[in-house]
Every structure is written in structure tokens, then in C-alpha cells.
Amino acid sequence: MSERIFITGIGTGVGKTVTSACVVEALQADYWKPVQTGLKEGTDTDTVKSLISNPVSVCHREAYCLEAPASPHLAARLEDVNINVKRILELAHSIQPSNRSLVIEGAGGLMVPLTEQVFTIDFIQQLEAKVIIVAQNYLGSINHALLTARVLKQHAIPVLGWIFSGEYHSNETEVIGWSGYPLLGRIPHTGLVDRAFVKEQAEKLSLW
Ligand SMILES: Nc1ncnc2c1ncn2[C@@H]1O[C@H](COP(=O)(O)OP(=O)(O)OP(=O)(O)O)[C@@H](O)[C@H]1O
Ligand SMILES: C[C@H](N)[C@H](N)CCCCCC(=O)O
Ligand SMILES: [Mg+2]
């Protein structure tokens, strides 16, 4: 089935890219990072490409690759680039596979601005995508996670559920309960993240 699944996070650096690779592998879906910011340490697309092993998935080229490791609206300003959301939506339409899903990874969390007018939450709405929320357990994550859940609810965006990246903490059981969204799985931080790890984790996810 050809769906759009948007991978958002309760913030940046919470494990969206590694989780995206696991979801792509589990669904044999395509992957797309429309706006990549920060190029020095490589791109999320290159990371996902290096972590998946199924013969079907296609990792599509970004719509924008911006140097500065910053919010897209700022990274674009620093390079005098105008992020055109209409163009990104047209691109989404053109790359959408007919017979498999498209996993789309955002930059940071829901309220990250793509432009001064369009925030990531607005972009998700315009994409008509379903959402997987990637979360981690740290001091402050209850607030970040429930803010994310609240904004998705207020925008009536369909949420498939949570994937937690890292170790379990009792907080997450309460966050899941308060949010009403199901737990789809956990990606442990056991050290080496390679193709074998991603394949193993992909098999454990309960995505449908
Ligand atoms: N399961 C894991 N095991 C070990 N390290 C991990 C795991 N998941 C993520 N990491 C590491 O944590 C860091 C952040 O992860 P990742 O790049 O997936 O975050 P992100 O949410 O995609 O960030 P961004 O907002 O920049 O896209 C990376 O160095 C990554 O290698
Ligand atoms: C540079 C990094 N890799 C992310 N993709 C960009 C995260 C932007 C976060 C903006 C913010 O919430 O302050
Ligand atoms: Mg990422």
C-alpha cells in the first residue's frame, strides 16, 4: 500500500534517522529527507542508505541540502536560499511510489520552521501524511513528548504511534498512556548501528 509516513521527533538528535532506517527496512518503503541541514557529518540520506539492505527501497534525493546545522529557515537564510514548500509538495507527489510507502524524515521536531510561514506541523498536514513520533527518555522528555502529542492532536493529524530510541524508563509508560497513542517499538542503544542491527530491529517493530 502506498502511504506517506512522516517520522518526527520530540526534538533533534533523538534517533529519527536510525529509526527511519528501521521503518524503511521493515516496510521495504522508500525514504526521503526533503530538507537536510548540516552537511559536515554527512547526510541522513547517506546514513539510511548505508543501513538498509532490502532490494526494494529507494532513498530519494533531498529537495534542499543546506550547510548550516540549524533550523531550515535559518540555514536557508544563511545561504540566501528560498525554501519553496509548494515545490517540495510537488516533488513528494512525483516521487511517491505507487506500490509501497514513502517514509519522510523531518528536521528536528514539529515546530521547526521550514520557512518563516510554514512549520513542520503545517508541512505534515499539507503532505497528508501519517506520523510516527520518535522519543527518548531524558530529564525534560515528558514535556517534549506531550507537547508533540498535543500539537498533533490539535491538528487532527493521524498518528501511528511512538517508537522509543534508547533505554526504557517508567516515564514512557505514562507518556504513552496520557497521549493515547500506541507504542510501535523500541530501538535500543547497544552500540554499533549497522545493517544487521537495523534488520534485526526492523523485524521487531509492530507497525501494523
Ligand atoms: N539505536 C541507536 N544506537 C546507538 N546510537 C544511536 C541510535 N540511534 C541513534 N543513535 C545516535 O544518536 C545520534 C542522533 O541520532 P539520529 O541522527 O538518528 O537523530 P535525529 O533525530 O535523526 O537527528 P536530526 O534531527 O539531526 O535528524 C547519532 O549519532 C546516532 O548515531
Ligand atoms: C542540524 C540537525 N541535524 C537537524 N537536522 C536540524 C535541527 C533543527 C532544530 C531547530 C530547533 O528546534 O531549534
Ligand atoms: Mg536525522
Coordinates of C-alpha atoms and ligand atoms in Angstrom, one line a residue:
M1 CA 0.0 0.0 0.0
S2 CA 1.4 3.4 -0.8
E3 CA 1.2 5.6 2.3
R4 CA 3.2 8.6 3.4
I5 CA 4.7 8.1 6.9
F6 CA 6.3 11.2 8.4
I7 CA 9.0 10.5 11.1
T8 CA 9.0 13.3 13.5
G9 CA 10.8 13.5 16.9
I10 CA 10.3 15.2 20.2
G11 CA 13.3 17.1 19.2
T12 CA 16.6 16.9 17.3
G13 CA 19.1 14.2 17.8
V14 CA 16.5 11.8 19.3
G15 CA 17.1 8.9 16.8
K16 CA 14.8 9.8 13.9
T17 CA 17.3 8.8 11.2
V18 CA 18.2 5.4 12.7
T19 CA 14.5 4.8 13.4
S20 CA 13.7 5.8 9.8
A21 CA 16.1 3.2 8.6
C22 CA 14.4 0.5 10.7
V23 CA 10.9 1.6 9.5
V24 CA 12.1 1.7 5.8
E25 CA 13.6 -1.8 6.2
A26 CA 10.5 -3.2 8.0
L27 CA 8.1 -1.9 5.3
Q28 CA 10.5 -2.1 2.3
A29 CA 9.5 1.6 1.9
D30 CA 11.2 4.4 0.1
Y31 CA 13.0 7.1 2.2
W32 CA 13.1 10.9 1.7
K33 CA 14.6 13.7 3.8
P34 CA 13.2 16.8 2.0
V35 CA 15.3 19.3 3.8
Q36 CA 18.8 18.3 5.1
T37 CA 20.6 20.9 7.3
G38 CA 24.1 20.3 8.4
L39 CA 26.4 18.6 5.9
K40 CA 29.7 18.3 7.8
E41 CA 28.9 15.0 9.4
G42 CA 27.2 13.5 6.3
T43 CA 23.5 13.4 5.4
D44 CA 20.6 11.5 6.9
T45 CA 20.0 10.1 3.4
D46 CA 23.5 8.7 3.2
T47 CA 23.1 7.2 6.7
V48 CA 19.8 5.5 5.8
K49 CA 21.3 4.3 2.5
S50 CA 24.2 2.7 4.4
L51 CA 21.8 1.0 7.0
I52 CA 19.2 -0.7 4.8
S53 CA 19.7 -4.0 3.0
N54 CA 16.4 -4.8 1.3
P55 CA 16.5 -4.8 -2.6
V56 CA 13.4 -2.6 -3.0
S57 CA 13.7 0.6 -1.0
V58 CA 14.8 3.8 -2.9
C59 CA 16.4 6.7 -1.0
H60 CA 15.4 9.8 -2.8
R61 CA 17.4 13.0 -3.3
E62 CA 16.8 15.8 -0.9
A63 CA 14.9 18.9 -2.1
Y64 CA 17.3 21.1 -0.2
C65 CA 20.8 20.4 1.3
L66 CA 21.9 23.3 3.5
E67 CA 25.3 23.7 5.0
A68 CA 24.5 25.1 8.4
P69 CA 23.5 22.6 11.2
A70 CA 20.5 24.8 12.1
S71 CA 16.7 25.2 11.6
P72 CA 15.9 25.0 7.9
H73 CA 14.6 28.6 7.8
L74 CA 17.8 29.9 9.3
A75 CA 20.2 27.6 7.3
A76 CA 18.4 28.7 4.1
R77 CA 18.7 32.4 5.1
L78 CA 22.4 32.0 5.6
E79 CA 22.8 30.7 2.1
D80 CA 20.3 33.1 0.6
V81 CA 18.2 30.1 -0.5
N82 CA 14.4 30.4 -0.6
I83 CA 12.7 27.1 0.6
N84 CA 9.7 26.7 -1.7
V85 CA 7.2 24.4 0.2
K86 CA 4.9 24.2 -2.9
R87 CA 7.9 22.8 -4.8
I88 CA 8.6 20.2 -2.1
L89 CA 4.9 19.1 -2.1
E90 CA 5.1 18.7 -5.9
L91 CA 8.3 16.7 -5.6
A92 CA 6.6 14.5 -3.0
H93 CA 3.9 13.7 -5.5
S94 CA 6.4 12.9 -8.2
I95 CA 8.5 10.5 -6.1
Q96 CA 5.6 8.8 -4.3
P97 CA 5.9 5.1 -5.2
S98 CA 2.7 3.5 -6.5
N99 CA 3.1 0.2 -4.6
R100 CA 5.0 1.0 -1.4
S101 CA 5.1 3.6 1.3
L102 CA 7.2 6.7 1.4
V103 CA 9.0 7.4 4.8
I104 CA 9.7 11.1 5.1
E105 CA 12.0 12.3 7.8
G106 CA 11.7 15.8 9.2
A107 CA 14.4 18.1 10.6
G108 CA 14.1 18.3 14.3
G109 CA 10.6 18.4 15.9
L110 CA 7.1 19.6 14.9
M111 CA 7.6 23.3 15.5
V112 CA 10.8 23.6 13.4
P113 CA 10.2 26.3 10.7
L114 CA 10.8 25.3 7.1
T115 CA 10.2 29.0 6.3
E116 CA 9.0 32.0 8.3
Q117 CA 5.4 31.0 7.5
V118 CA 5.4 27.1 7.3
F119 CA 6.3 25.0 10.3
T120 CA 7.0 21.2 10.2
I121 CA 3.5 20.5 11.6
D122 CA 1.9 22.5 8.7
F123 CA 4.1 20.6 6.2
I124 CA 2.9 17.3 7.6
Q125 CA -0.7 18.5 7.2
Q126 CA -0.1 19.5 3.6
L127 CA 1.6 16.2 2.9
E128 CA -1.5 14.4 4.3
A129 CA 1.0 12.0 6.0
K130 CA 0.5 9.7 9.0
V131 CA 3.0 10.3 11.8
I132 CA 5.4 8.1 13.8
I133 CA 6.8 10.0 16.8
V134 CA 10.4 9.2 17.8
A135 CA 11.1 9.8 21.5
Q136 CA 13.8 9.3 24.0
N137 CA 13.8 9.3 27.8
Y138 CA 15.7 12.1 29.4
L139 CA 15.0 14.7 32.1
G140 CA 12.6 17.1 30.3
S141 CA 11.3 14.5 27.8
I142 CA 7.9 14.2 29.3
N143 CA 7.2 17.8 28.4
H144 CA 8.8 17.5 24.9
A145 CA 6.8 14.3 24.2
L146 CA 3.4 15.5 25.5
L147 CA 3.8 18.9 23.7
T148 CA 4.4 16.9 20.5
A149 CA 1.4 14.7 21.1
R150 CA -0.8 17.7 22.0
V151 CA 0.1 19.6 18.8
L152 CA -0.6 16.5 16.6
K153 CA -4.0 16.1 18.3
Q154 CA -4.9 19.7 17.9
H155 CA -4.1 19.5 14.2
A156 CA -6.1 16.2 13.9
I157 CA -3.1 14.5 12.3
P158 CA -3.3 10.7 12.2
V159 CA -0.6 9.2 14.4
L160 CA 0.5 5.6 14.0
G161 CA 2.3 5.7 17.4
W162 CA 5.6 6.1 19.3
I163 CA 9.0 4.5 18.7
F164 CA 11.3 5.0 21.7
S165 CA 15.0 5.2 21.0
G166 CA 17.3 4.1 23.9
E167 CA 16.7 2.6 27.3
Y168 CA 13.3 2.1 28.9
H169 CA 12.1 4.5 31.7
S170 CA 8.8 4.3 33.6
N171 CA 8.1 7.8 32.3
E172 CA 7.4 6.4 28.9
T173 CA 4.6 4.2 30.0
E174 CA 2.9 7.3 31.5
V175 CA 3.6 9.4 28.4
I176 CA 2.1 6.6 26.2
G177 CA -1.0 6.5 28.5
W178 CA -1.5 10.2 28.6
S179 CA -1.1 10.5 24.8
G180 CA -3.4 7.7 23.8
Y181 CA -1.0 6.7 21.0
P182 CA 0.3 3.1 20.9
L183 CA 3.9 2.0 21.3
L184 CA 5.2 0.6 18.0
G185 CA 8.5 -0.5 19.3
R186 CA 11.9 0.5 20.8
I187 CA 15.3 0.8 19.2
P188 CA 17.9 0.1 21.8
H189 CA 21.2 1.9 22.0
T190 CA 23.5 -1.1 22.2
G191 CA 26.5 0.4 20.4
L192 CA 27.2 -0.4 16.8
V193 CA 24.4 0.6 14.4
D194 CA 24.9 -1.3 11.1
R195 CA 22.8 -3.2 8.6
A196 CA 22.5 -6.3 10.7
F197 CA 21.3 -4.2 13.7
V198 CA 18.7 -2.3 11.6
K199 CA 17.4 -5.6 10.0
E200 CA 17.1 -7.1 13.5
Q201 CA 15.3 -4.1 14.9
A202 CA 13.0 -3.8 11.8
E203 CA 11.7 -7.3 12.4
K204 CA 10.7 -6.4 16.0
L205 CA 8.6 -3.3 15.1
S206 CA 4.8 -3.7 15.3
L207 CA 3.9 -1.3 12.5
W208 CA 0.6 -2.7 11.5
Ligands
LIG1 N1 19.8 2.9 18.3 C1 20.9 3.6 18.4 N2 22.1 3.1 18.9 C2 23.2 3.9 19.0 N3 23.3 5.1 18.6 C3 22.2 5.7 18.1 C4 20.9 5.0 18.0 N4 20.0 5.8 17.4 C5 20.6 7.0 17.2 N5 21.9 6.9 17.6 C6 22.9 8.0 17.5 O1 22.4 9.2 18.1 C7 22.7 10.3 17.3 C8 21.4 11.0 16.8 O2 20.6 10.1 16.1 P1 19.9 10.5 14.8 O3 20.9 11.1 13.8 O4 19.1 9.3 14.3 O5 19.0 11.6 15.4 P2 17.9 12.5 14.5 O6 16.7 12.7 15.4 O7 17.7 11.9 13.2 O8 18.7 13.9 14.4 P3 18.3 15.1 13.3 O9 17.3 15.9 13.9 O10 19.6 15.8 13.2 O11 17.9 14.5 12.0 C9 23.5 9.8 16.1 O12 24.9 9.9 16.4 C10 23.2 8.3 16.0 O13 24.2 7.6 15.5
LIG2 C1 21.1 20.1 12.2 C2 20.3 18.9 12.7 N1 20.9 17.7 12.0 C3 18.8 19.0 12.4 N2 18.5 18.3 11.2 C4 18.3 20.4 12.5 C5 17.5 20.6 13.7 C6 16.9 21.9 13.8 C7 16.4 22.2 15.2 C8 15.8 23.6 15.3 C9 15.3 23.9 16.7 O1 14.4 23.2 17.2 O2 15.9 24.7 17.4
MG3 MG 18.1 12.7 11.3

